[in-house]
PDB file of C-alpha atoms and ligand atoms in Angstrom:
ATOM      1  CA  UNK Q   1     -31.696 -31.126 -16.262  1.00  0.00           C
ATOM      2  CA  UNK Q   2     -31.975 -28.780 -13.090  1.00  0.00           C
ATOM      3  CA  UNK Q   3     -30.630 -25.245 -14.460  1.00  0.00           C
ATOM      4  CA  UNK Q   4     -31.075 -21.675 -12.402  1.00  0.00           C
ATOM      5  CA  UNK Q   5     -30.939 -18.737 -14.696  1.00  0.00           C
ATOM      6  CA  UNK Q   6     -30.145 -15.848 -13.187  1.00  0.00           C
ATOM      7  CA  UNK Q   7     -28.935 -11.870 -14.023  1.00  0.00           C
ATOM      8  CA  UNK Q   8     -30.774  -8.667 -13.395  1.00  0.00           C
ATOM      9  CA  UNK Q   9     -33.884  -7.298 -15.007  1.00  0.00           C
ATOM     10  CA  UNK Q  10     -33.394  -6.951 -18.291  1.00  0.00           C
ATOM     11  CA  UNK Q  11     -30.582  -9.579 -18.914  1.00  0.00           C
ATOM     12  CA  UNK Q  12     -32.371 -11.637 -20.990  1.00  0.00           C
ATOM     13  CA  UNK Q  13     -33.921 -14.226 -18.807  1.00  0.00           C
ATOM     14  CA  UNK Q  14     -37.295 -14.282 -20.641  1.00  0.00           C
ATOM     15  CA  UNK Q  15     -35.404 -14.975 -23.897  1.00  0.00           C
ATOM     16  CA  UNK Q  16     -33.102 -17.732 -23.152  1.00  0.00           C
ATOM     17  CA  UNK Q  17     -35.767 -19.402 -20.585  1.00  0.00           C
ATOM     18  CA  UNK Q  18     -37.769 -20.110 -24.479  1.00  0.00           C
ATOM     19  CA  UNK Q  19     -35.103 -21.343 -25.901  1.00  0.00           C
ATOM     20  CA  UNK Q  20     -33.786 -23.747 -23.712  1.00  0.00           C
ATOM     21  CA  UNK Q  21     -36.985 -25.122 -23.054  1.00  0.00           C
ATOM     22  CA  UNK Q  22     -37.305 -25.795 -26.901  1.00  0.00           C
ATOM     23  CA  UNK Q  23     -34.244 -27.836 -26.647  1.00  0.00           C
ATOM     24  CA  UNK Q  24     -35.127 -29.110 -23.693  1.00  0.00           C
ATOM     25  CA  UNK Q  25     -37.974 -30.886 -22.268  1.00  0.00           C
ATOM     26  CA  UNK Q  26     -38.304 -28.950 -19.205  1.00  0.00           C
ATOM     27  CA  UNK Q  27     -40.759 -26.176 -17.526  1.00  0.00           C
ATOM     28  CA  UNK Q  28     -39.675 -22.898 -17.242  1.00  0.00           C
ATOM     29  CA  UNK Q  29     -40.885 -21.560 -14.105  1.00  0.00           C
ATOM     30  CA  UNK Q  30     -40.495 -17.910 -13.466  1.00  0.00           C
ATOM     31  CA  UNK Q  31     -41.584 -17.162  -9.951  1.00  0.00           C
ATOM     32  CA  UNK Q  32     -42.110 -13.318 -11.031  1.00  0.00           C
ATOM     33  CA  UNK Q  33     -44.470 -15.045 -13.780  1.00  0.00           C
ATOM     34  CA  UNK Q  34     -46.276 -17.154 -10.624  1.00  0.00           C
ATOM     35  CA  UNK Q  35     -46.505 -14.019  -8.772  1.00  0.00           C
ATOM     36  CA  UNK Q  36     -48.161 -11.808 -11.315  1.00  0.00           C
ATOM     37  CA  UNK Q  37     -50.584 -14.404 -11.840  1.00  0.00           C
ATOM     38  CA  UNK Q  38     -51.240 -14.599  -8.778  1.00  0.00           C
ATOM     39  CA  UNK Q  39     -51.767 -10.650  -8.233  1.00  0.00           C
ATOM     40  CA  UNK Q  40     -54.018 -11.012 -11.608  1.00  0.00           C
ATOM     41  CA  UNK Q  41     -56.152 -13.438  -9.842  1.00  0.00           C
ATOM     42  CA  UNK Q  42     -56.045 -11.819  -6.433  1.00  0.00           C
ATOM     43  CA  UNK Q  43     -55.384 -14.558  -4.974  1.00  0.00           C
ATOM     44  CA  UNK Q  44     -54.679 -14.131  -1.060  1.00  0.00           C
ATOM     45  CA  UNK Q  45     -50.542 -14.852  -2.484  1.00  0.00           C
ATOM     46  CA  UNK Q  46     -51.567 -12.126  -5.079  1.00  0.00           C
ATOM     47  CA  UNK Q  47     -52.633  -9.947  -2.332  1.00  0.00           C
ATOM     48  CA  UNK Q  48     -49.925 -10.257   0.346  1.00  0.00           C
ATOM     49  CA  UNK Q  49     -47.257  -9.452  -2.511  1.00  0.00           C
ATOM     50  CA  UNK Q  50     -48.551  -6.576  -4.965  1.00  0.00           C
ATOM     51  CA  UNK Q  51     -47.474  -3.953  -2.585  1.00  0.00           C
ATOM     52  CA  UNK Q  52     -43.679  -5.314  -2.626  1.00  0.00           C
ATOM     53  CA  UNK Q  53     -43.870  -6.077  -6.341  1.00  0.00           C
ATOM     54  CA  UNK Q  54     -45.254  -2.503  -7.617  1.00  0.00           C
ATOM     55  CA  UNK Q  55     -42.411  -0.900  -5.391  1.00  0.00           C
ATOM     56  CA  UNK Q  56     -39.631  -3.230  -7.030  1.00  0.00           C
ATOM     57  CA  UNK Q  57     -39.234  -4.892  -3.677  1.00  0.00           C
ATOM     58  CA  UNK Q  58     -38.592  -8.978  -3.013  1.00  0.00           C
ATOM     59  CA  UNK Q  59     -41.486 -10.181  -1.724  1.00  0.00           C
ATOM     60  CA  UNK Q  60     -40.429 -12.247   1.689  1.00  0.00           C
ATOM     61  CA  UNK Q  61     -38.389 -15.105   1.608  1.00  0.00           C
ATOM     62  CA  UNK Q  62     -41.087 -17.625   2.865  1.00  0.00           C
ATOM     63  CA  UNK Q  63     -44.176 -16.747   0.574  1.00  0.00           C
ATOM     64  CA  UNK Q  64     -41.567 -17.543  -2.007  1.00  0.00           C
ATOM     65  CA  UNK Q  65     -40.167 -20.691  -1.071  1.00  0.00           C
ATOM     66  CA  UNK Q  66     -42.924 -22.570  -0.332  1.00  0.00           C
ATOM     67  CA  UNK Q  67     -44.490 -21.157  -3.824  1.00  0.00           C
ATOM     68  CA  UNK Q  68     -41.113 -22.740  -5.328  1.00  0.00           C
ATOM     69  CA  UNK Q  69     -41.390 -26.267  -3.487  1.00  0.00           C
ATOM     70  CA  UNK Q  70     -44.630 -26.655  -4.402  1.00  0.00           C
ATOM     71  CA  UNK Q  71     -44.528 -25.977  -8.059  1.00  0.00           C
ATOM     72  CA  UNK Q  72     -41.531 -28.317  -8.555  1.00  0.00           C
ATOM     73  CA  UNK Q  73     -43.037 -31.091  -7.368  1.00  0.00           C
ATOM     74  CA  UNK Q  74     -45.919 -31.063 -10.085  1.00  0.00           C
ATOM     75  CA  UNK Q  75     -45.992 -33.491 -12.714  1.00  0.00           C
ATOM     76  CA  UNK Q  76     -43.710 -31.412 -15.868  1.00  0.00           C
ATOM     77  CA  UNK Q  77     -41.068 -31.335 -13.284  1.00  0.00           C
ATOM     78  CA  UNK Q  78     -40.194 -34.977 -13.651  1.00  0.00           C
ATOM     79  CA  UNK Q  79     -37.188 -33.875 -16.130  1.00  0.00           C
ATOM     80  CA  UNK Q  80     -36.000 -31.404 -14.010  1.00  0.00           C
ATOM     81  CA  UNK Q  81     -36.797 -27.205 -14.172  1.00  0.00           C
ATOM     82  CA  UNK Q  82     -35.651 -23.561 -15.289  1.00  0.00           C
ATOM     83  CA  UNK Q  83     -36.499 -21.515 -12.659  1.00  0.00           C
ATOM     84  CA  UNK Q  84     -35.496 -18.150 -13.357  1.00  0.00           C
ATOM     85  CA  UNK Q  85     -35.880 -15.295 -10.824  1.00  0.00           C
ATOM     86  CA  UNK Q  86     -35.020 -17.804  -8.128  1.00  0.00           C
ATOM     87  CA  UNK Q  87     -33.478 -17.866  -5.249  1.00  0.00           C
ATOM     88  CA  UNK Q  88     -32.824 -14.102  -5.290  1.00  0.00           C
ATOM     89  CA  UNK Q  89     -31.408 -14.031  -1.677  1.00  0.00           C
ATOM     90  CA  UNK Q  90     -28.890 -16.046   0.032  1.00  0.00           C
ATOM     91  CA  UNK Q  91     -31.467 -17.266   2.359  1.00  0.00           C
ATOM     92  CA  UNK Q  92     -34.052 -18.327  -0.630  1.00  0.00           C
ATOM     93  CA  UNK Q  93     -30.482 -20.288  -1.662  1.00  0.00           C
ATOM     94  CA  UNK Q  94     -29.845 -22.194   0.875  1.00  0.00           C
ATOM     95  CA  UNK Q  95     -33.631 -22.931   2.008  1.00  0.00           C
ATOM     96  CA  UNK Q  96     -33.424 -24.014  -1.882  1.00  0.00           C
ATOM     97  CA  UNK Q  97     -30.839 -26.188  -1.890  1.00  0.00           C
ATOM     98  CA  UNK Q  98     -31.724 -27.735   1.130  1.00  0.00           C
ATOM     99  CA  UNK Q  99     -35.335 -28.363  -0.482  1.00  0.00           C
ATOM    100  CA  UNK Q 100     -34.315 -29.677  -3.861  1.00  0.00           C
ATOM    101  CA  UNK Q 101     -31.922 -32.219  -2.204  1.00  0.00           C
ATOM    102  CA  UNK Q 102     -34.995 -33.888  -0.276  1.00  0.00           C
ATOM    103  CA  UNK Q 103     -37.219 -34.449  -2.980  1.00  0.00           C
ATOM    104  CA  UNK Q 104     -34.551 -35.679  -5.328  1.00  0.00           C
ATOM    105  CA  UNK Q 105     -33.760 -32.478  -7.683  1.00  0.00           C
ATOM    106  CA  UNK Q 106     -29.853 -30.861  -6.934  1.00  0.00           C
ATOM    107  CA  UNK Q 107     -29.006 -28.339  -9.352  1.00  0.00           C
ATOM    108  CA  UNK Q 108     -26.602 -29.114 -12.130  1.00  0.00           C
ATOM    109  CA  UNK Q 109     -26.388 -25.925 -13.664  1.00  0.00           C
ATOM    110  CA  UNK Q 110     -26.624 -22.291 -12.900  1.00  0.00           C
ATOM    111  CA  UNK Q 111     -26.015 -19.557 -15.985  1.00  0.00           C
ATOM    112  CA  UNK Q 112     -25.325 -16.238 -14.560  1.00  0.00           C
ATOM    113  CA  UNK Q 113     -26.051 -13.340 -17.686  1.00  0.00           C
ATOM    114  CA  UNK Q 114     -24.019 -10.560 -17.084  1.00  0.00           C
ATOM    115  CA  UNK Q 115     -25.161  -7.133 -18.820  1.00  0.00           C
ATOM    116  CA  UNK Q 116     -23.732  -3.645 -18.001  1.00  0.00           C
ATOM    117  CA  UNK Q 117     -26.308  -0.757 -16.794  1.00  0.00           C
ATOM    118  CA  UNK Q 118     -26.490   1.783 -19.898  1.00  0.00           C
ATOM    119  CA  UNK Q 119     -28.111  -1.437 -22.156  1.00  0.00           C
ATOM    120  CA  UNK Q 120     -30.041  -2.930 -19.527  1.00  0.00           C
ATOM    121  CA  UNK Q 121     -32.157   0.708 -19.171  1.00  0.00           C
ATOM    122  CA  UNK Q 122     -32.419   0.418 -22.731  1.00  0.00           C
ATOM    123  CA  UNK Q 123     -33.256  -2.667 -22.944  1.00  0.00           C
ATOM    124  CA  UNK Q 124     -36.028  -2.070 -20.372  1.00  0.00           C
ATOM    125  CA  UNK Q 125     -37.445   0.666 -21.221  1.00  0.00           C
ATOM    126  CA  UNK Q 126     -38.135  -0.522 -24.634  1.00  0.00           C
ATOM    127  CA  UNK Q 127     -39.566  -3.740 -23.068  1.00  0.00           C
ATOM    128  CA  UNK Q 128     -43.279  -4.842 -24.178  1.00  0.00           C
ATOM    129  CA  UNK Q 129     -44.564  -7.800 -23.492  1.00  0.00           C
ATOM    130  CA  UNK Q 130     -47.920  -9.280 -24.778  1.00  0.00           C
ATOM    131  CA  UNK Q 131     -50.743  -9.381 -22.797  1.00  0.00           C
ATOM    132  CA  UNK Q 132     -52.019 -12.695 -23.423  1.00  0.00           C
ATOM    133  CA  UNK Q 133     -49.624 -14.889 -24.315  1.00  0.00           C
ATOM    134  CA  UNK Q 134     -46.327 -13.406 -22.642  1.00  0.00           C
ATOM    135  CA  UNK Q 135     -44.404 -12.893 -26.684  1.00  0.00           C
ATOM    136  CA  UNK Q 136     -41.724 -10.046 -25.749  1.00  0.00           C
ATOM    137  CA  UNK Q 137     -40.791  -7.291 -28.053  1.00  0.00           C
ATOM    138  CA  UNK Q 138     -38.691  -3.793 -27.834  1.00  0.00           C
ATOM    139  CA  UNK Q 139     -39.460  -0.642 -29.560  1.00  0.00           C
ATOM    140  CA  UNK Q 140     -36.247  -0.572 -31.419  1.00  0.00           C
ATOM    141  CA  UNK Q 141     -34.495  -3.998 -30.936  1.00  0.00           C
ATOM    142  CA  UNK Q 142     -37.519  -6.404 -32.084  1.00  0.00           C
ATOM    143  CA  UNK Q 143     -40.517  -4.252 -32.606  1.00  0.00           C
ATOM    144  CA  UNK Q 144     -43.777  -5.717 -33.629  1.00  0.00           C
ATOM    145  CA  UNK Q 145     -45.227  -5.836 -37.278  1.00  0.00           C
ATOM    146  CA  UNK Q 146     -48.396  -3.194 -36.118  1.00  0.00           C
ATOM    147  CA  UNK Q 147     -47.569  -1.109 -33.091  1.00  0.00           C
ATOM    148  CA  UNK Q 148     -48.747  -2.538 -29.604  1.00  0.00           C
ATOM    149  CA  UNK Q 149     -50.041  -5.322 -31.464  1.00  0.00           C
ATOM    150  CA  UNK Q 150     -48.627  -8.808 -30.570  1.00  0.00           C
ATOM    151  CA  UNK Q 151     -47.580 -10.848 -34.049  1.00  0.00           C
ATOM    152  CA  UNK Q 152     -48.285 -14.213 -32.382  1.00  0.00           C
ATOM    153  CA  UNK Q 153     -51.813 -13.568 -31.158  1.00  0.00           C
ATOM    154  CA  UNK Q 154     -53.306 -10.135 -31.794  1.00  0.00           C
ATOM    155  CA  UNK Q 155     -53.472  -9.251 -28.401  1.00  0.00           C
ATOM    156  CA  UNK Q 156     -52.486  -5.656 -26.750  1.00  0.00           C
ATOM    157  CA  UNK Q 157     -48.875  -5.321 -25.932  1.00  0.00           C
ATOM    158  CA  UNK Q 158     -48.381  -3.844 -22.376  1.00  0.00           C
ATOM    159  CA  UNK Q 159     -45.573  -2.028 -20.250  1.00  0.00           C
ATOM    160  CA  UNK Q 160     -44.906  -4.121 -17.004  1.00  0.00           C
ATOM    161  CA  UNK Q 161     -45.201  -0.797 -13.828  1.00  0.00           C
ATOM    162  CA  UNK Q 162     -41.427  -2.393 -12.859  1.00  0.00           C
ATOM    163  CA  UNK Q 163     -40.283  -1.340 -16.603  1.00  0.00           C
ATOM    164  CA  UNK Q 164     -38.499   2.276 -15.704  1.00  0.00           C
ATOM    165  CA  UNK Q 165     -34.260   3.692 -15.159  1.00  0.00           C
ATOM    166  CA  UNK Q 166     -35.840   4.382 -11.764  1.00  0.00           C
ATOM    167  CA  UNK Q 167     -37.619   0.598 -10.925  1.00  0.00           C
ATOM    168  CA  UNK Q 168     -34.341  -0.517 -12.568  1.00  0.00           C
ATOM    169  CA  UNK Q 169     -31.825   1.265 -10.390  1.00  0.00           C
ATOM    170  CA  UNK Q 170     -33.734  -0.270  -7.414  1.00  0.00           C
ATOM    171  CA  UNK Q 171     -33.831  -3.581  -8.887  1.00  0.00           C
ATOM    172  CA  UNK Q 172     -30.015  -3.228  -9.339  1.00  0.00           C
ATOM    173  CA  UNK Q 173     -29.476  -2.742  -6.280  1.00  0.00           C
ATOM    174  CA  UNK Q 174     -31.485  -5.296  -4.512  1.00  0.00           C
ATOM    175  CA  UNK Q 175     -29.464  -7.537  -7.702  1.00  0.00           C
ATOM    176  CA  UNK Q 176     -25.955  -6.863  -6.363  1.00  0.00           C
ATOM    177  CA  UNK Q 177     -26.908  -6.466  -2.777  1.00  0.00           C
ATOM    178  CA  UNK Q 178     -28.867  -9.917  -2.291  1.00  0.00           C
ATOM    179  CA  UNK Q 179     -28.554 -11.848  -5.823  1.00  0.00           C
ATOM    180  CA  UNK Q 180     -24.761 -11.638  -7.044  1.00  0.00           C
ATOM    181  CA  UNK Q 181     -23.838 -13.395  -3.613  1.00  0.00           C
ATOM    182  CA  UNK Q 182     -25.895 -16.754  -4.307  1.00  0.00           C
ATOM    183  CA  UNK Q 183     -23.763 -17.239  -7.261  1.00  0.00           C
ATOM    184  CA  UNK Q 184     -20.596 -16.330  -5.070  1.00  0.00           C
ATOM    185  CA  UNK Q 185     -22.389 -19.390  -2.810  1.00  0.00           C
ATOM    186  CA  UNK Q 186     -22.771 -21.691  -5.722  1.00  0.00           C
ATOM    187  CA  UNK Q 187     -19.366 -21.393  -7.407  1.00  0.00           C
ATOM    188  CA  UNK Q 188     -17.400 -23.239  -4.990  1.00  0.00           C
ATOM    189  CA  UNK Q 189     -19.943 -25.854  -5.995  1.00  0.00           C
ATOM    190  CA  UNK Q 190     -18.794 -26.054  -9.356  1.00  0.00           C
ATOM    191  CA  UNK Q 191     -22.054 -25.490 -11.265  1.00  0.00           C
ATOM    192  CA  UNK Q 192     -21.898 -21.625 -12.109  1.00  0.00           C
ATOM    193  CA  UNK Q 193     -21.131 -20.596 -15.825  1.00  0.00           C
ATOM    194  CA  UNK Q 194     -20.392 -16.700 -16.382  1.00  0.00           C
ATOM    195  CA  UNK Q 195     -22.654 -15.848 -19.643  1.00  0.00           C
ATOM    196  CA  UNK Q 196     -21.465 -12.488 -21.595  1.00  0.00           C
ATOM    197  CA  UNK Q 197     -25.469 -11.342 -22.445  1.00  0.00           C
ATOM    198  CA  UNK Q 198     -24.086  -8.010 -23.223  1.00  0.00           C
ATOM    199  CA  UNK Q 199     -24.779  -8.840 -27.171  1.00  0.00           C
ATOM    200  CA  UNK Q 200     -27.593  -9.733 -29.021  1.00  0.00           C
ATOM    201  CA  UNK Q 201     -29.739 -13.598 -28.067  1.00  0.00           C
ATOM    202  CA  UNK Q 202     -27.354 -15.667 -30.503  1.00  0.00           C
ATOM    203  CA  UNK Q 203     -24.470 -14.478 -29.035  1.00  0.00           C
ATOM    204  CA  UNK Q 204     -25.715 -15.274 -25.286  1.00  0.00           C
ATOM    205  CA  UNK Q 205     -27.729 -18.648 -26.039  1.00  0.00           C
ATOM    206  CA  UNK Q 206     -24.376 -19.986 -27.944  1.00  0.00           C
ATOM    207  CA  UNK Q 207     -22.620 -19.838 -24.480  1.00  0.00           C
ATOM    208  CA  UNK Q 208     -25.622 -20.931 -22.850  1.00  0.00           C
ATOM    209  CA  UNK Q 209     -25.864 -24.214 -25.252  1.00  0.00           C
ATOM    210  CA  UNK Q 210     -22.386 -25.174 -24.569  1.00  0.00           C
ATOM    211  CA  UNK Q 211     -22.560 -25.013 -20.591  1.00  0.00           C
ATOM    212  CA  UNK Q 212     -25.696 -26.823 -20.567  1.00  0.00           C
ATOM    213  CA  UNK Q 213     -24.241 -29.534 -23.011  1.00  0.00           C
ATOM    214  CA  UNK Q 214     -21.213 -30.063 -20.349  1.00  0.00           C
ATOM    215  CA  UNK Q 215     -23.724 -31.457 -17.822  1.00  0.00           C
ATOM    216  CA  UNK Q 216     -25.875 -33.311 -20.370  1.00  0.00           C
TER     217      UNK Q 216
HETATM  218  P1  LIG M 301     -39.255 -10.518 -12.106  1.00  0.00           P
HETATM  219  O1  LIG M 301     -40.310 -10.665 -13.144  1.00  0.00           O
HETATM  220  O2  LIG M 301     -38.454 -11.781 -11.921  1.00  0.00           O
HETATM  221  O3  LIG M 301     -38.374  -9.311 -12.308  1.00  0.00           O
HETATM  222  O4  LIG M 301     -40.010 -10.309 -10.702  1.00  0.00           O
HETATM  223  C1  LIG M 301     -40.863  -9.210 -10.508  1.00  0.00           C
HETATM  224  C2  LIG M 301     -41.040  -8.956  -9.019  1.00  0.00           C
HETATM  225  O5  LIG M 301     -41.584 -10.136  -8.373  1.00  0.00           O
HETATM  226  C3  LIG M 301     -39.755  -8.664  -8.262  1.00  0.00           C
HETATM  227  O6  LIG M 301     -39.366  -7.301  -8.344  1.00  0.00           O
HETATM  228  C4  LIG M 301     -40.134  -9.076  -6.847  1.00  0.00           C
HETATM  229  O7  LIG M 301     -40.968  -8.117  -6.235  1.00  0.00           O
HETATM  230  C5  LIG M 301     -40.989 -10.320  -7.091  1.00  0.00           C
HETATM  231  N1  LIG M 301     -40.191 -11.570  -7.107  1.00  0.00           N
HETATM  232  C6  LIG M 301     -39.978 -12.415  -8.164  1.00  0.00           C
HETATM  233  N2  LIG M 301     -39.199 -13.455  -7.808  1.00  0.00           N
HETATM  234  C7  LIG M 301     -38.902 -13.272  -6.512  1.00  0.00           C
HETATM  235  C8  LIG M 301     -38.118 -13.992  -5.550  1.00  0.00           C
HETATM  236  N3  LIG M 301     -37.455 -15.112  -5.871  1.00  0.00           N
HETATM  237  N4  LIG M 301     -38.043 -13.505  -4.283  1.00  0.00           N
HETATM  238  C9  LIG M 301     -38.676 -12.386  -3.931  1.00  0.00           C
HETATM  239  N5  LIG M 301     -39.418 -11.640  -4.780  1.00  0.00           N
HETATM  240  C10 LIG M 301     -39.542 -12.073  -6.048  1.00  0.00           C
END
């Protein structure tokens, strides 16, 4: 199964990437994930996109794509891929589909969340993610059992920099600017599926589960 999953910040990507990959025995492969790592490990990737990451800027179209290509053609791929936080631009989109016709892996799916403003800068705000192993919480909405502790590992829970109303409102605007028009591109295409993510994750992952199950 080759499924896109794609919304603004704060949509709820993280959350339904986990569980579809439960039901489904794919990799989720987040390319802000890959980046971060690669800033952790300051790696000359890391390097060359930090400065467009920390600003809430897309890093350039090419780092990206050829990041992408090579990722999905590692072993766990075999099954197909989540990749969520890709393409982001109409150009990422097309270099995309181009890419993942030649080695074999079309997408059959793309969920687009839709959220209104007002919750997603609550939602963010309130965002904390673990440290270690990437478990994410919110203040009020799912807090952890001991403050800034992570339940599943014991590890610190941190605030990503991008995590503020005013990161957000630039992230929002790169969103409807660059993002909404690759789904514009892929409806014709007859793969998009409109998800209402305004409510809690049983709400959203119901709709998710039954456009996934029409191309299973
Ligand atoms: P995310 O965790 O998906 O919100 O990504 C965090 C940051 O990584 C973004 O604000 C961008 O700077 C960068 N990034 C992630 N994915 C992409 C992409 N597909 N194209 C360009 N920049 C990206």
């Amino acid at each position: 199964m080759n499924i896109l999953i794609m919304g603004p910040a704060g949509a709820g990507k993280g959350t339904m990437s986990d569980l579809i990959i439960k039901h489904y025995d794919i990799p989720h492969i987040s390319t802000g994930d890959m980046l971060r790592e690669n800033v952790k490990n300051n790696t000359e990737l890391g390097q060359q996109a930090k400065a467009y990451m920390n600003t809430g800027k897309l890093v350039p179209d090419e780092l990206i794509n050829a990041m992408v290509e090579k990722r999905l053609l590692e072993d766990d791929c075999q099954k197909g891929y989540l990749l969520d936080g890709f393409p982001r631009t109409l150009v990422q989109a097309k270099a995309f589909e181009e890419m993942a016709e030649r080695i074999g892996k079309p997408v059959e799916c793309v969920l687009a969340l839709e959220v209104g403003f007002d919750t997603l800068a609550d939602r963010i705000t309130g965002r904390r993610i673990c440290s270690k192993c990437g478990a994410i919480y919110h203040l009020r909405h799912h807090p952890s059992k001991k403050e800034g502790i992570c339940d599943e590992c014991g590890s610190e829970l941190t605030q990503r920099k991008d995590d503020t109303v005013e990161q957000l409102k630039v992230r929002m605007d790169e969103y409807e600017a660059k993002t909404a028009p690759i789904i514009e591109y892929f409806e014709p295409k007859g793969v998009v599926t409109r998800i209402d993510a305004s409510k809690d994750a049983d709400f959203t992952f119901a709709q998710v589960k039954e456009a996934l199950g029409k191309v299973a």
